[in-house]
Structures are given as structure tokens and as C-alpha cells.
mmCIF file of C-alpha atoms and ligand atoms in Angstrom:
data_model
loop_
_atom_site.group_PDB
_atom_site.id
_atom_site.type_symbol
_atom_site.label_atom_id
_atom_site.label_comp_id
_atom_site.label_asym_id
_atom_site.label_seq_id
_atom_site.Cartn_x
_atom_site.Cartn_y
_atom_site.Cartn_z
ATOM 1 C CA MET A 6 -50.990 155.490 147.464
ATOM 2 C CA ALA A 7 -47.932 153.852 145.932
ATOM 3 C CA LYS A 8 -44.757 155.764 146.538
ATOM 4 C CA ALA A 9 -41.608 155.557 144.416
ATOM 5 C CA ASN A 10 -38.158 154.985 145.911
ATOM 6 C CA LEU A 11 -37.091 158.629 146.041
ATOM 7 C CA ASN A 12 -33.471 157.662 146.581
ATOM 8 C CA TYR A 13 -33.290 157.101 142.829
ATOM 9 C CA LEU A 14 -33.940 160.819 142.331
ATOM 10 C CA LYS A 15 -30.647 161.602 144.056
ATOM 11 C CA LEU A 16 -28.768 159.887 141.205
ATOM 12 C CA PRO A 17 -27.521 161.552 138.030
ATOM 13 C CA GLY A 18 -30.052 161.181 135.185
ATOM 14 C CA SER A 19 -28.239 158.268 133.551
ATOM 15 C CA TYR A 20 -25.486 155.782 134.277
ATOM 16 C CA LEU A 21 -22.053 157.079 133.150
ATOM 17 C CA PHE A 22 -21.646 154.663 130.244
ATOM 18 C CA SER A 23 -25.229 155.207 129.049
ATOM 19 C CA ARG A 24 -24.583 158.961 128.953
ATOM 20 C CA ILE A 25 -21.440 158.424 126.890
ATOM 21 C CA ALA A 26 -23.239 156.038 124.522
ATOM 22 C CA GLN A 27 -25.951 158.665 124.012
ATOM 23 C CA LYS A 28 -23.454 161.418 123.214
ATOM 24 C CA VAL A 29 -21.551 159.180 120.801
ATOM 25 C CA SER A 30 -24.664 158.062 118.974
ATOM 26 C CA GLU A 31 -25.763 161.700 118.511
ATOM 27 C CA PHE A 32 -22.329 162.525 117.090
ATOM 28 C CA ALA A 33 -22.411 159.462 114.814
ATOM 29 C CA GLU A 34 -25.849 160.404 113.470
ATOM 30 C CA SER A 35 -24.746 163.896 112.574
ATOM 31 C CA HIS A 36 -21.375 162.724 111.146
ATOM 32 C CA PRO A 37 -22.189 159.527 109.224
ATOM 33 C CA ASP A 38 -18.927 159.777 107.234
ATOM 34 C CA LYS A 39 -16.674 159.532 110.321
ATOM 35 C CA LYS A 40 -15.170 156.272 111.551
ATOM 36 C CA ILE A 41 -15.503 156.454 115.315
ATOM 37 C CA ILE A 42 -13.093 154.394 117.433
ATOM 38 C CA ARG A 43 -14.521 153.389 120.787
ATOM 39 C CA LEU A 44 -12.054 153.126 123.645
ATOM 40 C CA GLY A 45 -14.617 154.155 126.260
ATOM 41 C CA ILE A 46 -16.461 151.353 128.037
ATOM 42 C CA GLY A 47 -14.215 148.409 128.860
ATOM 43 C CA ASP A 48 -15.886 145.975 126.499
ATOM 44 C CA VAL A 49 -13.870 143.204 124.871
ATOM 45 C CA THR A 50 -13.479 142.847 121.108
ATOM 46 C CA GLN A 51 -11.763 139.471 120.645
ATOM 47 C CA PRO A 52 -13.877 136.363 120.048
ATOM 48 C CA LEU A 53 -14.220 133.678 122.698
ATOM 49 C CA THR A 54 -11.321 131.240 122.797
ATOM 50 C CA PRO A 55 -11.586 127.811 121.063
ATOM 51 C CA VAL A 56 -11.805 125.840 124.357
ATOM 52 C CA VAL A 57 -14.715 128.002 125.462
ATOM 53 C CA ILE A 58 -16.497 127.649 122.120
ATOM 54 C CA ASP A 59 -16.062 123.829 122.228
ATOM 55 C CA ALA A 60 -17.447 123.705 125.766
ATOM 56 C CA LEU A 61 -20.434 125.801 124.713
ATOM 57 C CA HIS A 62 -21.162 123.524 121.729
ATOM 58 C CA ASN A 63 -20.922 120.407 123.889
ATOM 59 C CA ALA A 64 -23.192 121.887 126.538
ATOM 60 C CA VAL A 65 -25.754 122.933 123.931
ATOM 61 C CA ASP A 66 -25.765 119.341 122.637
ATOM 62 C CA GLU A 67 -26.344 118.099 126.195
ATOM 63 C CA MET A 68 -29.351 120.405 126.474
ATOM 64 C CA ALA A 69 -30.804 118.747 123.350
ATOM 65 C CA GLU A 70 -30.903 115.243 124.945
ATOM 66 C CA LYS A 71 -33.377 114.063 127.551
ATOM 67 C CA ALA A 72 -30.645 112.204 129.472
ATOM 68 C CA THR A 73 -28.330 115.211 129.808
ATOM 69 C CA PHE A 74 -30.759 118.146 129.732
ATOM 70 C CA LYS A 75 -30.469 120.576 132.684
ATOM 71 C CA GLY A 76 -33.136 122.758 134.278
ATOM 72 C CA TYR A 77 -32.498 125.133 137.186
ATOM 73 C CA ALA A 78 -28.904 125.280 138.349
ATOM 74 C CA PRO A 79 -28.034 124.679 142.036
ATOM 75 C CA ASP A 80 -28.343 127.877 144.114
ATOM 76 C CA LEU A 81 -24.617 128.459 144.540
ATOM 77 C CA GLY A 82 -23.723 127.326 141.003
ATOM 78 C CA TYR A 83 -22.566 123.952 139.662
ATOM 79 C CA GLU A 84 -20.059 122.086 141.809
ATOM 80 C CA PHE A 85 -17.800 121.400 138.782
ATOM 81 C CA LEU A 86 -17.247 125.149 138.284
ATOM 82 C CA ARG A 87 -16.924 126.060 141.966
ATOM 83 C CA LYS A 88 -14.357 123.304 142.422
ATOM 84 C CA SER A 89 -12.315 124.477 139.421
ATOM 85 C CA ILE A 90 -12.340 128.063 140.722
ATOM 86 C CA SER A 91 -11.336 126.964 144.200
ATOM 87 C CA ASP A 92 -8.418 124.926 142.809
ATOM 88 C CA TRP A 93 -7.124 127.240 140.093
ATOM 89 C CA ASP A 94 -7.860 130.740 141.393
ATOM 90 C CA TYR A 95 -7.200 130.077 145.072
ATOM 91 C CA LYS A 96 -5.557 126.865 146.246
ATOM 92 C CA ARG A 97 -2.855 126.974 143.577
ATOM 93 C CA ARG A 98 -2.057 130.484 144.818
ATOM 94 C CA GLY A 99 -1.946 129.394 148.439
ATOM 95 C CA CYS A 100 -5.387 130.764 149.438
ATOM 96 C CA LEU A 101 -7.711 128.385 151.232
ATOM 97 C CA ILE A 102 -11.072 129.095 149.656
ATOM 98 C CA GLU A 103 -13.396 126.110 149.509
ATOM 99 C CA PRO A 104 -15.881 125.472 146.659
ATOM 100 C CA ASP A 105 -18.888 126.123 148.885
ATOM 101 C CA GLU A 106 -17.559 129.582 149.749
ATOM 102 C CA ILE A 107 -17.948 130.526 146.072
ATOM 103 C CA PHE A 108 -21.243 131.834 144.660
ATOM 104 C CA ILE A 109 -21.575 131.745 140.868
ATOM 105 C CA SER A 110 -23.392 134.663 139.277
ATOM 106 C CA ASP A 111 -23.892 136.479 136.005
ATOM 107 C CA GLY A 112 -21.039 138.892 136.646
ATOM 108 C CA ALA A 113 -19.239 141.093 139.134
ATOM 109 C CA LYS A 114 -21.318 144.177 138.334
ATOM 110 C CA SER A 115 -24.517 142.569 139.644
ATOM 111 C CA ASP A 116 -22.806 141.188 142.729
ATOM 112 C CA CYS A 117 -21.005 144.461 143.541
ATOM 113 C CA GLY A 118 -24.319 146.255 143.162
ATOM 114 C CA ASN A 119 -26.358 143.753 145.171
ATOM 115 C CA ILE A 120 -23.992 142.911 148.022
ATOM 116 C CA GLN A 121 -25.008 146.022 149.999
ATOM 117 C CA GLU A 122 -28.424 144.391 150.566
ATOM 118 C CA ILE A 123 -27.014 142.077 153.219
ATOM 119 C CA PHE A 124 -25.762 145.042 155.259
ATOM 120 C CA SER A 125 -27.757 147.426 157.403
ATOM 121 C CA THR A 126 -28.732 150.708 155.733
ATOM 122 C CA ASP A 127 -27.065 152.678 158.515
ATOM 123 C CA ASN A 128 -23.608 151.365 157.603
ATOM 124 C CA VAL A 129 -21.203 154.060 156.412
ATOM 125 C CA ILE A 130 -19.427 153.253 153.165
ATOM 126 C CA ALA A 131 -15.999 154.356 151.995
ATOM 127 C CA VAL A 132 -15.063 154.439 148.337
ATOM 128 C CA CYS A 133 -12.033 155.435 146.345
ATOM 129 C CA ASP A 134 -12.314 158.672 144.413
ATOM 130 C CA PRO A 135 -12.322 158.176 141.413
ATOM 131 C CA VAL A 136 -14.455 155.045 141.656
ATOM 132 C CA TYR A 137 -16.392 152.534 139.537
ATOM 133 C CA PRO A 138 -19.867 154.175 139.778
ATOM 134 C CA VAL A 139 -21.779 150.970 140.634
ATOM 135 C CA TYR A 140 -20.547 150.923 144.253
ATOM 136 C CA VAL A 141 -21.873 154.390 145.041
ATOM 137 C CA ASP A 142 -25.021 154.307 142.893
ATOM 138 C CA SER A 143 -26.236 151.022 144.400
ATOM 139 C CA ASN A 144 -25.841 152.440 147.920
ATOM 140 C CA VAL A 145 -27.656 155.619 146.925
ATOM 141 C CA MET A 146 -30.550 153.504 145.614
ATOM 142 C CA ALA A 147 -30.660 151.649 148.925
ATOM 143 C CA GLY A 148 -30.825 154.886 150.929
ATOM 144 C CA ARG A 149 -27.455 154.401 152.558
ATOM 145 C CA THR A 150 -26.296 157.907 151.612
ATOM 146 C CA GLY A 151 -27.538 161.448 152.091
ATOM 147 C CA ASP A 152 -28.301 163.871 149.282
ATOM 148 C CA TYR A 153 -25.871 164.828 146.582
ATOM 149 C CA ASP A 154 -23.893 167.856 147.702
ATOM 150 C CA GLU A 155 -22.894 170.002 144.706
ATOM 151 C CA SER A 156 -20.313 171.905 146.743
ATOM 152 C CA LYS A 157 -18.241 168.797 147.421
ATOM 153 C CA ASP A 158 -19.329 166.917 144.307
ATOM 154 C CA GLY A 159 -20.369 163.859 146.274
ATOM 155 C CA TYR A 160 -23.052 162.320 148.480
ATOM 156 C CA ASN A 161 -23.368 163.250 152.120
ATOM 157 C CA GLY A 162 -22.535 160.423 154.464
ATOM 158 C CA VAL A 163 -20.066 158.728 152.103
ATOM 159 C CA ILE A 164 -16.352 158.671 152.883
ATOM 160 C CA TYR A 165 -14.503 159.485 149.667
ATOM 161 C CA MET A 166 -10.848 158.428 149.671
ATOM 162 C CA PRO A 167 -8.871 160.491 147.163
ATOM 163 C CA CYS A 168 -6.633 158.551 144.780
ATOM 164 C CA THR A 169 -4.242 161.018 143.248
ATOM 165 C CA ALA A 170 -0.910 161.085 141.458
ATOM 166 C CA GLU A 171 0.633 162.047 144.831
ATOM 167 C CA ASN A 172 -0.456 158.828 146.596
ATOM 168 C CA GLY A 173 0.136 156.642 143.549
ATOM 169 C CA PHE A 174 -3.639 156.359 143.046
ATOM 170 C CA ALA A 175 -3.963 154.147 146.135
ATOM 171 C CA PRO A 176 -6.054 155.543 149.006
ATOM 172 C CA GLU A 177 -4.854 156.332 152.532
ATOM 173 C CA LEU A 178 -6.498 154.602 155.492
ATOM 174 C CA PRO A 179 -9.418 156.869 156.453
ATOM 175 C CA GLU A 180 -9.373 158.611 159.842
ATOM 176 C CA LYS A 181 -13.112 158.259 160.327
ATOM 177 C CA VAL A 182 -13.666 154.509 160.308
ATOM 178 C CA PRO A 183 -16.147 153.247 157.678
ATOM 179 C CA ASP A 184 -18.236 150.094 158.123
ATOM 180 C CA LEU A 185 -17.971 148.979 154.505
ATOM 181 C CA ILE A 186 -14.892 149.654 152.394
ATOM 182 C CA TYR A 187 -15.016 149.206 148.628
ATOM 183 C CA LEU A 188 -11.627 148.539 147.067
ATOM 184 C CA CYS A 189 -10.936 147.611 143.436
ATOM 185 C CA PHE A 190 -7.415 146.543 142.447
ATOM 186 C CA PRO A 191 -6.098 146.496 139.770
ATOM 187 C CA ASN A 192 -8.126 149.653 139.749
ATOM 188 C CA ASN A 193 -10.906 150.739 137.522
ATOM 189 C CA PRO A 194 -10.541 153.520 136.356
ATOM 190 C CA THR A 195 -6.897 154.425 137.141
ATOM 191 C CA GLY A 196 -5.311 151.092 136.168
ATOM 192 C CA GLU A 197 -3.052 151.279 139.233
ATOM 193 C CA VAL A 198 -2.439 148.518 141.792
ATOM 194 C CA MET A 199 -1.851 148.101 145.490
ATOM 195 C CA LYS A 200 1.219 146.107 146.485
ATOM 196 C CA LYS A 201 0.759 143.267 148.949
ATOM 197 C CA ASP A 202 2.200 145.069 152.000
ATOM 198 C CA ARG A 203 -0.133 148.016 151.408
ATOM 199 C CA LEU A 204 -3.195 145.763 151.017
ATOM 200 C CA GLN A 205 -2.179 143.946 154.210
ATOM 201 C CA GLU A 206 -2.441 147.313 156.026
ATOM 202 C CA TRP A 207 -6.047 147.586 154.840
ATOM 203 C CA VAL A 208 -6.847 144.077 156.033
ATOM 204 C CA ASP A 209 -5.319 144.823 159.436
ATOM 205 C CA TYR A 210 -7.227 148.124 159.627
ATOM 206 C CA ALA A 211 -10.526 146.378 158.806
ATOM 207 C CA ASN A 212 -9.910 143.639 161.370
ATOM 208 C CA ARG A 213 -8.954 146.203 164.017
ATOM 209 C CA ASN A 214 -12.118 148.216 163.452
ATOM 210 C CA GLY A 215 -14.712 145.588 162.565
ATOM 211 C CA SER A 216 -15.091 146.896 158.996
ATOM 212 C CA ILE A 217 -15.769 144.689 155.978
ATOM 213 C CA ILE A 218 -13.760 145.125 152.778
ATOM 214 C CA LEU A 219 -15.670 144.547 149.538
ATOM 215 C CA TYR A 220 -12.796 143.701 147.202
ATOM 216 C CA ASP A 221 -13.372 143.855 143.457
ATOM 217 C CA SER A 222 -10.659 141.855 141.758
ATOM 218 C CA ALA A 223 -12.196 141.731 138.277
ATOM 219 C CA TYR A 224 -8.911 142.727 136.611
ATOM 220 C CA GLU A 225 -6.497 140.433 138.457
ATOM 221 C CA ALA A 226 -5.667 138.470 135.290
ATOM 222 C CA PHE A 227 -3.949 141.565 133.876
ATOM 223 C CA ILE A 228 -1.350 141.765 136.647
ATOM 224 C CA SER A 229 2.155 141.477 135.225
ATOM 225 C CA GLU A 230 4.329 142.578 138.159
ATOM 226 C CA GLU A 231 5.517 140.581 141.158
ATOM 227 C CA ASP A 232 4.295 141.426 144.621
ATOM 228 C CA VAL A 233 0.887 142.540 143.432
ATOM 229 C CA PRO A 234 -1.819 140.383 145.027
ATOM 230 C CA HIS A 235 -4.328 138.689 142.722
ATOM 231 C CA SER A 236 -6.673 138.062 145.616
ATOM 232 C CA ILE A 237 -7.214 139.799 148.943
ATOM 233 C CA TYR A 238 -7.060 136.343 150.547
ATOM 234 C CA GLU A 239 -3.301 136.395 149.939
ATOM 235 C CA CYS A 240 -3.220 138.727 152.966
ATOM 236 C CA ASP A 241 -3.221 137.320 156.504
ATOM 237 C CA GLY A 242 -6.566 137.706 158.216
ATOM 238 C CA ALA A 243 -8.527 138.553 155.057
ATOM 239 C CA ARG A 244 -10.922 135.649 155.607
ATOM 240 C CA ASP A 245 -12.102 137.536 158.712
ATOM 241 C CA CYS A 246 -12.888 140.827 156.984
ATOM 242 C CA ALA A 247 -13.256 140.505 153.210
ATOM 243 C CA ILE A 248 -15.640 139.526 150.447
ATOM 244 C CA GLU A 249 -14.136 139.191 146.965
ATOM 245 C CA PHE A 250 -15.724 139.646 143.524
ATOM 246 C CA ARG A 251 -14.349 138.147 140.330
ATOM 247 C CA SER A 252 -15.491 138.197 136.740
ATOM 248 C CA PHE A 253 -14.995 136.180 133.563
ATOM 249 C CA SER A 254 -15.854 139.271 131.501
ATOM 250 C CA LYS A 255 -12.393 140.696 131.034
ATOM 251 C CA THR A 256 -10.420 137.591 131.994
ATOM 252 C CA ALA A 257 -11.960 135.335 129.361
ATOM 253 C CA GLY A 258 -13.955 137.695 127.126
ATOM 254 C CA PHE A 259 -17.375 136.863 128.628
ATOM 255 C CA THR A 260 -18.930 140.369 128.580
ATOM 256 C CA GLY A 261 -21.646 139.063 126.269
ATOM 257 C CA LEU A 262 -21.858 135.600 127.838
ATOM 258 C CA ARG A 263 -22.096 136.746 131.502
ATOM 259 C CA LEU A 264 -20.341 134.892 134.310
ATOM 260 C CA GLY A 265 -18.734 135.915 137.588
ATOM 261 C CA TYR A 266 -18.494 134.860 141.186
ATOM 262 C CA THR A 267 -18.348 136.141 144.733
ATOM 263 C CA VAL A 268 -16.383 134.625 147.602
ATOM 264 C CA ILE A 269 -17.752 134.839 151.140
ATOM 265 C CA PRO A 270 -15.700 132.878 153.681
ATOM 266 C CA LYS A 271 -17.878 130.761 155.959
ATOM 267 C CA ASN A 272 -16.331 132.340 159.061
ATOM 268 C CA LEU A 273 -16.877 135.964 157.965
ATOM 269 C CA LYS A 274 -19.061 137.925 160.381
ATOM 270 C CA ALA A 275 -20.431 141.464 160.634
ATOM 271 C CA ASP A 276 -21.004 142.411 164.250
ATOM 272 C CA GLY A 277 -21.239 138.730 165.182
ATOM 273 C CA VAL A 278 -23.612 137.767 162.349
ATOM 274 C CA GLU A 279 -22.369 135.289 159.718
ATOM 275 C CA LEU A 280 -22.627 136.773 156.228
ATOM 276 C CA TRP A 281 -22.457 133.559 154.161
ATOM 277 C CA PRO A 282 -26.000 132.432 155.073
ATOM 278 C CA LEU A 283 -27.386 135.889 154.325
ATOM 279 C CA TRP A 284 -25.940 135.973 150.806
ATOM 280 C CA ALA A 285 -26.998 132.340 150.266
ATOM 281 C CA ARG A 286 -30.537 133.323 151.286
ATOM 282 C CA ARG A 287 -30.517 136.293 148.947
ATOM 283 C CA HIS A 288 -29.063 134.234 146.087
ATOM 284 C CA GLY A 289 -31.674 131.504 146.588
ATOM 285 C CA THR A 290 -34.544 133.969 146.728
ATOM 286 C CA LYS A 291 -33.683 136.467 144.004
ATOM 287 C CA TYR A 292 -31.505 134.629 141.514
ATOM 288 C CA ASN A 293 -31.835 131.502 139.406
ATOM 289 C CA GLY A 294 -28.228 131.059 138.450
ATOM 290 C CA ALA A 295 -26.003 131.517 135.428
ATOM 291 C CA PRO A 296 -27.013 129.250 132.525
ATOM 292 C CA TYR A 297 -25.621 125.703 132.522
ATOM 293 C CA ILE A 298 -23.952 126.170 129.149
ATOM 294 C CA VAL A 299 -22.194 129.318 130.391
ATOM 295 C CA GLN A 300 -20.982 127.585 133.556
ATOM 296 C CA ARG A 301 -19.549 124.790 131.370
ATOM 297 C CA ALA A 302 -17.840 127.480 129.260
ATOM 298 C CA GLY A 303 -16.366 128.927 132.469
ATOM 299 C CA GLU A 304 -15.117 125.521 133.538
ATOM 300 C CA ALA A 305 -13.235 125.172 130.235
ATOM 301 C CA VAL A 306 -11.070 128.151 131.165
ATOM 302 C CA TYR A 307 -9.647 126.090 134.064
ATOM 303 C CA THR A 308 -7.611 123.626 131.998
ATOM 304 C CA GLU A 309 -3.985 123.909 130.862
ATOM 305 C CA GLU A 310 -5.124 124.723 127.330
ATOM 306 C CA GLY A 311 -7.887 127.047 128.556
ATOM 307 C CA GLN A 312 -5.419 129.014 130.669
ATOM 308 C CA LYS A 313 -2.995 129.307 127.772
ATOM 309 C CA GLN A 314 -5.678 130.601 125.437
ATOM 310 C CA VAL A 315 -7.030 133.242 127.817
ATOM 311 C CA LYS A 316 -3.485 134.345 128.687
ATOM 312 C CA ASP A 317 -2.799 134.869 124.978
ATOM 313 C CA GLN A 318 -5.927 136.984 124.759
ATOM 314 C CA ILE A 319 -4.884 139.063 127.747
ATOM 315 C CA ALA A 320 -1.432 139.518 126.178
ATOM 316 C CA TYR A 321 -3.166 140.846 123.055
ATOM 317 C CA TYR A 322 -4.980 143.507 125.071
ATOM 318 C CA MET A 323 -1.900 144.368 127.106
ATOM 319 C CA LYS A 324 -0.018 144.998 123.859
ATOM 320 C CA ASN A 325 -2.695 147.608 123.125
ATOM 321 C CA ALA A 326 -2.228 149.008 126.625
ATOM 322 C CA LYS A 327 1.495 149.421 126.000
ATOM 323 C CA TYR A 328 0.867 151.053 122.646
ATOM 324 C CA ILE A 329 -1.502 153.581 124.230
ATOM 325 C CA TYR A 330 0.765 154.221 127.217
ATOM 326 C CA ASP A 331 3.961 154.660 125.176
ATOM 327 C CA GLY A 332 2.256 156.605 122.375
ATOM 328 C CA LEU A 333 0.673 159.128 124.705
ATOM 329 C CA LYS A 334 3.723 159.479 126.920
ATOM 330 C CA ASP A 335 5.856 160.093 123.874
ATOM 331 C CA ALA A 336 3.375 162.765 122.787
ATOM 332 C CA GLY A 337 3.864 164.540 126.112
ATOM 333 C CA TYR A 338 0.831 163.315 128.035
ATOM 334 C CA GLU A 339 1.030 162.479 131.740
ATOM 335 C CA VAL A 340 -0.060 158.813 131.818
ATOM 336 C CA SER A 341 -0.390 156.001 134.350
ATOM 337 C CA GLY A 342 -1.924 152.540 134.576
ATOM 338 C CA GLY A 343 -1.723 150.137 131.645
ATOM 339 C CA VAL A 344 0.939 147.835 133.165
ATOM 340 C CA ASN A 345 -1.158 145.621 135.451
ATOM 341 C CA ALA A 346 -4.542 146.643 134.094
ATOM 342 C CA PRO A 347 -6.261 147.240 130.763
ATOM 343 C CA TYR A 348 -6.950 150.909 131.575
ATOM 344 C CA ILE A 349 -4.750 153.906 130.853
ATOM 345 C CA TRP A 350 -5.348 157.005 132.942
ATOM 346 C CA LEU A 351 -4.148 160.285 131.494
ATOM 347 C CA ARG A 352 -4.154 163.877 132.567
ATOM 348 C CA THR A 353 -6.048 166.128 130.189
ATOM 349 C CA PRO A 354 -3.874 168.676 128.371
ATOM 350 C CA ASP A 355 -4.135 172.445 128.950
ATOM 351 C CA ASN A 356 -6.183 171.954 132.088
ATOM 352 C CA MET A 357 -9.249 170.957 130.053
ATOM 353 C CA THR A 358 -12.074 169.456 132.079
ATOM 354 C CA SER A 359 -12.636 165.759 131.508
ATOM 355 C CA TRP A 360 -15.827 166.380 129.525
ATOM 356 C CA GLU A 361 -14.176 169.137 127.447
ATOM 357 C CA PHE A 362 -11.448 166.649 126.549
ATOM 358 C CA PHE A 363 -14.099 164.009 125.764
ATOM 359 C CA ASP A 364 -15.754 166.402 123.264
ATOM 360 C CA TYR A 365 -12.381 167.474 121.901
ATOM 361 C CA LEU A 366 -11.266 163.883 121.204
ATOM 362 C CA LEU A 367 -14.625 162.912 119.770
ATOM 363 C CA THR A 368 -14.816 165.846 117.366
ATOM 364 C CA LYS A 369 -11.129 166.195 116.414
ATOM 365 C CA ALA A 370 -10.020 162.543 116.413
ATOM 366 C CA ASN A 371 -13.339 160.675 116.453
ATOM 367 C CA VAL A 372 -12.044 158.682 119.397
ATOM 368 C CA VAL A 373 -14.236 157.859 122.403
ATOM 369 C CA GLY A 374 -12.848 157.594 125.926
ATOM 370 C CA THR A 375 -14.293 158.001 129.408
ATOM 371 C CA PRO A 376 -14.141 161.341 131.253
ATOM 372 C CA GLY A 377 -12.398 160.925 134.591
ATOM 373 C CA SER A 378 -14.869 163.196 136.390
ATOM 374 C CA GLY A 379 -17.576 160.606 135.655
ATOM 375 C CA PHE A 380 -15.814 158.432 138.259
ATOM 376 C CA GLY A 381 -15.701 161.118 140.958
ATOM 377 C CA PRO A 382 -14.389 164.615 141.717
ATOM 378 C CA HIS A 383 -10.741 163.525 141.901
ATOM 379 C CA GLY A 384 -11.135 162.151 138.379
ATOM 380 C CA GLU A 385 -11.603 165.705 137.085
ATOM 381 C CA HIS A 386 -8.891 166.681 134.567
ATOM 382 C CA TYR A 387 -8.263 162.977 133.908
ATOM 383 C CA PHE A 388 -9.432 160.665 131.158
ATOM 384 C CA ARG A 389 -9.570 156.883 130.783
ATOM 385 C CA LEU A 390 -8.779 154.879 127.642
ATOM 386 C CA THR A 391 -9.353 151.153 127.463
ATOM 387 C CA ALA A 392 -7.029 148.595 125.906
ATOM 388 C CA PHE A 393 -9.942 146.349 124.886
ATOM 389 C CA GLY A 394 -10.134 147.621 121.292
ATOM 390 C CA THR A 395 -8.633 145.793 118.347
ATOM 391 C CA LEU A 396 -4.920 146.355 117.783
ATOM 392 C CA GLU A 397 -5.621 148.103 114.449
ATOM 393 C CA ASP A 398 -8.148 150.502 115.991
ATOM 394 C CA THR A 399 -5.894 151.175 118.951
ATOM 395 C CA ILE A 400 -2.969 152.091 116.708
ATOM 396 C CA GLU A 401 -5.175 154.300 114.565
ATOM 397 C CA ALA A 402 -6.734 155.992 117.607
ATOM 398 C CA ILE A 403 -3.373 156.840 119.145
ATOM 399 C CA ASN A 404 -2.006 158.084 115.844
ATOM 400 C CA ARG A 405 -5.067 160.297 115.439
ATOM 401 C CA ILE A 406 -4.694 161.685 118.958
ATOM 402 C CA ARG A 407 -1.024 162.386 118.370
ATOM 403 C CA ASN A 408 -1.831 164.218 115.157
ATOM 404 C CA ILE A 409 -4.347 166.699 116.521
HETATM 405 C C1 MLT B 20 -15.948 149.821 132.575
HETATM 406 O O1 MLT B 20 -15.754 150.240 131.444
HETATM 407 O O2 MLT B 20 -15.670 150.472 133.577
HETATM 408 C C2 MLT B 20 -16.506 148.465 132.726
HETATM 409 O O3 MLT B 20 -16.600 147.839 131.504
HETATM 410 C C3 MLT B 20 -17.818 148.522 133.290
HETATM 411 C C4 MLT B 20 -18.246 147.170 133.784
HETATM 412 O O4 MLT B 20 -17.471 146.220 133.802
HETATM 413 O O5 MLT B 20 -19.381 147.099 134.179
#
């Protein structure tokens, strides 16, 4: 008899952002006169930049001609894109990452969710708390965790590393050594960063203990301060212990276009086994590559003009971030993030739970955010707002919140 993967039954009924979408659509149906402002899921609102649109048009025209038409993409992605990434995102920053260490994909979410497949199911994972839910959920699905334990609000067998106001929302090195360590900086959801010396301590810890760091750097383009690493490969020894994920979603507004990449250094090993060939095997077997036209669009970002245009777009969103941060702080909220990341993390007023505050904002101000507890127990009594709205909506949302 066929048997279902019962690990799925350990998960909450729906993915965090699906649950929020459901609640908001119920509210919208029963209040058709209200203008709801969505600052919940980190989805971009600004159109693609002109260089990207031109590249898409050109690539579509190529697909219309027999001589330039493209079928399946190469397994790792097109060389033109991998070379541009290697040059612009790494070599220009002093990190030696070669084009064939880069795997093109349809986004960081898929890669962060799938990477656990190349590791044994008896590996112990460590995650920040609060955490982007994909890291934990994908390991639950794979059977790498025990059951959900209501009393500690987490899965047995997972090392949760609290990120609190006291430690600046950056985790301490765990006493019990994990095999796989998920880190995301600039952080989703707290919007905080880890300075280079602190990240170097993690790299040294991983190398000392034979752990692998799975480093999600999807928000690196939003870094504005010095001494904050854009890539884990800025740290000495990171090629021996780290895999890095990057995304075009937030950097260049590709949430609807889909493009990302994963870096696995050729020399990286887990217990003596090289990881690059394993991921290459998985990629070749289960994935047919991001579309040609989208890879050409990605390439267009790596030109002087492309960089200028995406930087302007990021500046637009970071203006929103500042508006939210300053507006809420001025109104007496305890806020963090928003300086090197498009997320603002605030403490709920009057000790409300995160979901109580979600309902309160939705009903009183018709503003949608993300409850901190949805990211883990240490997110309770916190709330996340995204800077990816339009400037007009962001201003209106903050004014509404200030007025309730
Ligand atoms: C978020 O809001 O946390 C992100 O948009 C989710 C994602 O990138 O998948």
C-alpha cells in the first residue's frame, strides 16, 4: 500500500505567508470598502529596470529566430551569466569564486529548501530563532527533525539559536555543535547584520568542528554600512565550510521573473566527500534551468548602467525603510533593522502577542505585516514590516499606524 510522507504532518497546516494571505483575503471580502496596504510578504512593487526590460525583449526576439533560438539551458546555467556573477559579485570584491562554482536557479527559496537533500538525514541542523521558515520546514519534510514540541515551540532535534535585542539579533556560537548551520545576513526577518569579525568567528567555528554553513545572502544589496560582509567568502577559510545562496528577487526586482544562484566551492567537503558533484548531480537530474530570456535579463544587471539602475531601485526601497523606522520610533515603538536590510523589526506595544498585533493593525489601520512568532518562538511579541511597498502606501501606512 502506498504510504504518504508523514513528516509533512509535523508541519503547521500552511506556510506562514499563505496563512497571512488567507486571513487578509477574508478581511478584504468582509470589508470591501477598506483600502488594505500590504507590508507583509517581502514582494517588490517597482517595475523591472529599463536595462532588464531591453534584455528581455532582445532575448524574446532571439527565441523567434531559428538561428538564435535556445532549447534546454546548460545544467549549471549559461556561461555568460555565471561569468558576470563571478566577476561582479565576487572577484571585484576580492572573493575568488569561479564561474563553474556557480549554479543558476529559479531563486534562493528553492535552493535553500533543496540543499538539505545532499546531506545525510542524520545531520543536526542549527537555525536562528526567529528564522525564515523555509530552512526548518524543508528539513522537517526530509525527516531530519523530531516531532514538534509544543512546550518549547519548536522541533525536537533542531538547535535553535536565539536572536534577541540583547545579542543584537545575531546568534551566539552554539555549545552543542551542529552539522549544518543556516545563517541569513542581512537577516530575514530582523533586518539586522553580522559584522565581518563576528562572521569570521562562525567560519572558524565551522572549520574547527567540520560543520557546513548554509549562508543566505539574498539581501546583501541592501547593505549600507562599512564592515558588513556582502558574502561569506570575504571571510578567511569560508571556501572550506560554506555554501552561499543569492537571489535576483530583491536585488533587481525579479520576484515574478525568478532567478537566483548557489555557490559551492569545488574544494568544499563534508566528512571527506566533495559537495559540488552532489549538487551538480541533483541539479542535472531534477532541474532544467532558469529560462534563457531570464538569464539574459540577469546578465543585464551586471553592466555599469544595470548596476546604477538597480541601485536606484534599492535606494527607493531603503527610503521607505527609513520612513518606517523613523516614523515608528518617533511614535514610541522599539524598532530595529531597516538600515542594511529592507525589513523593520518592531516590538509589539502593550505586550500584545504578534498575532494579536497583526489583527489589531489589520482591523484598525488596514495595514498588513508579518507576525514575528511566525518566524519562531523568539519572534513572539515582535512584528515585521517590509520596505518593498510603494512610497505613497508606505507613508500612508505609517501615518495610519501612528494615528490609531
Ligand atoms: C519574505 O517575505 O520573507 C520573503 O519574501 C519570502 C521569500 O523571499 O521567499
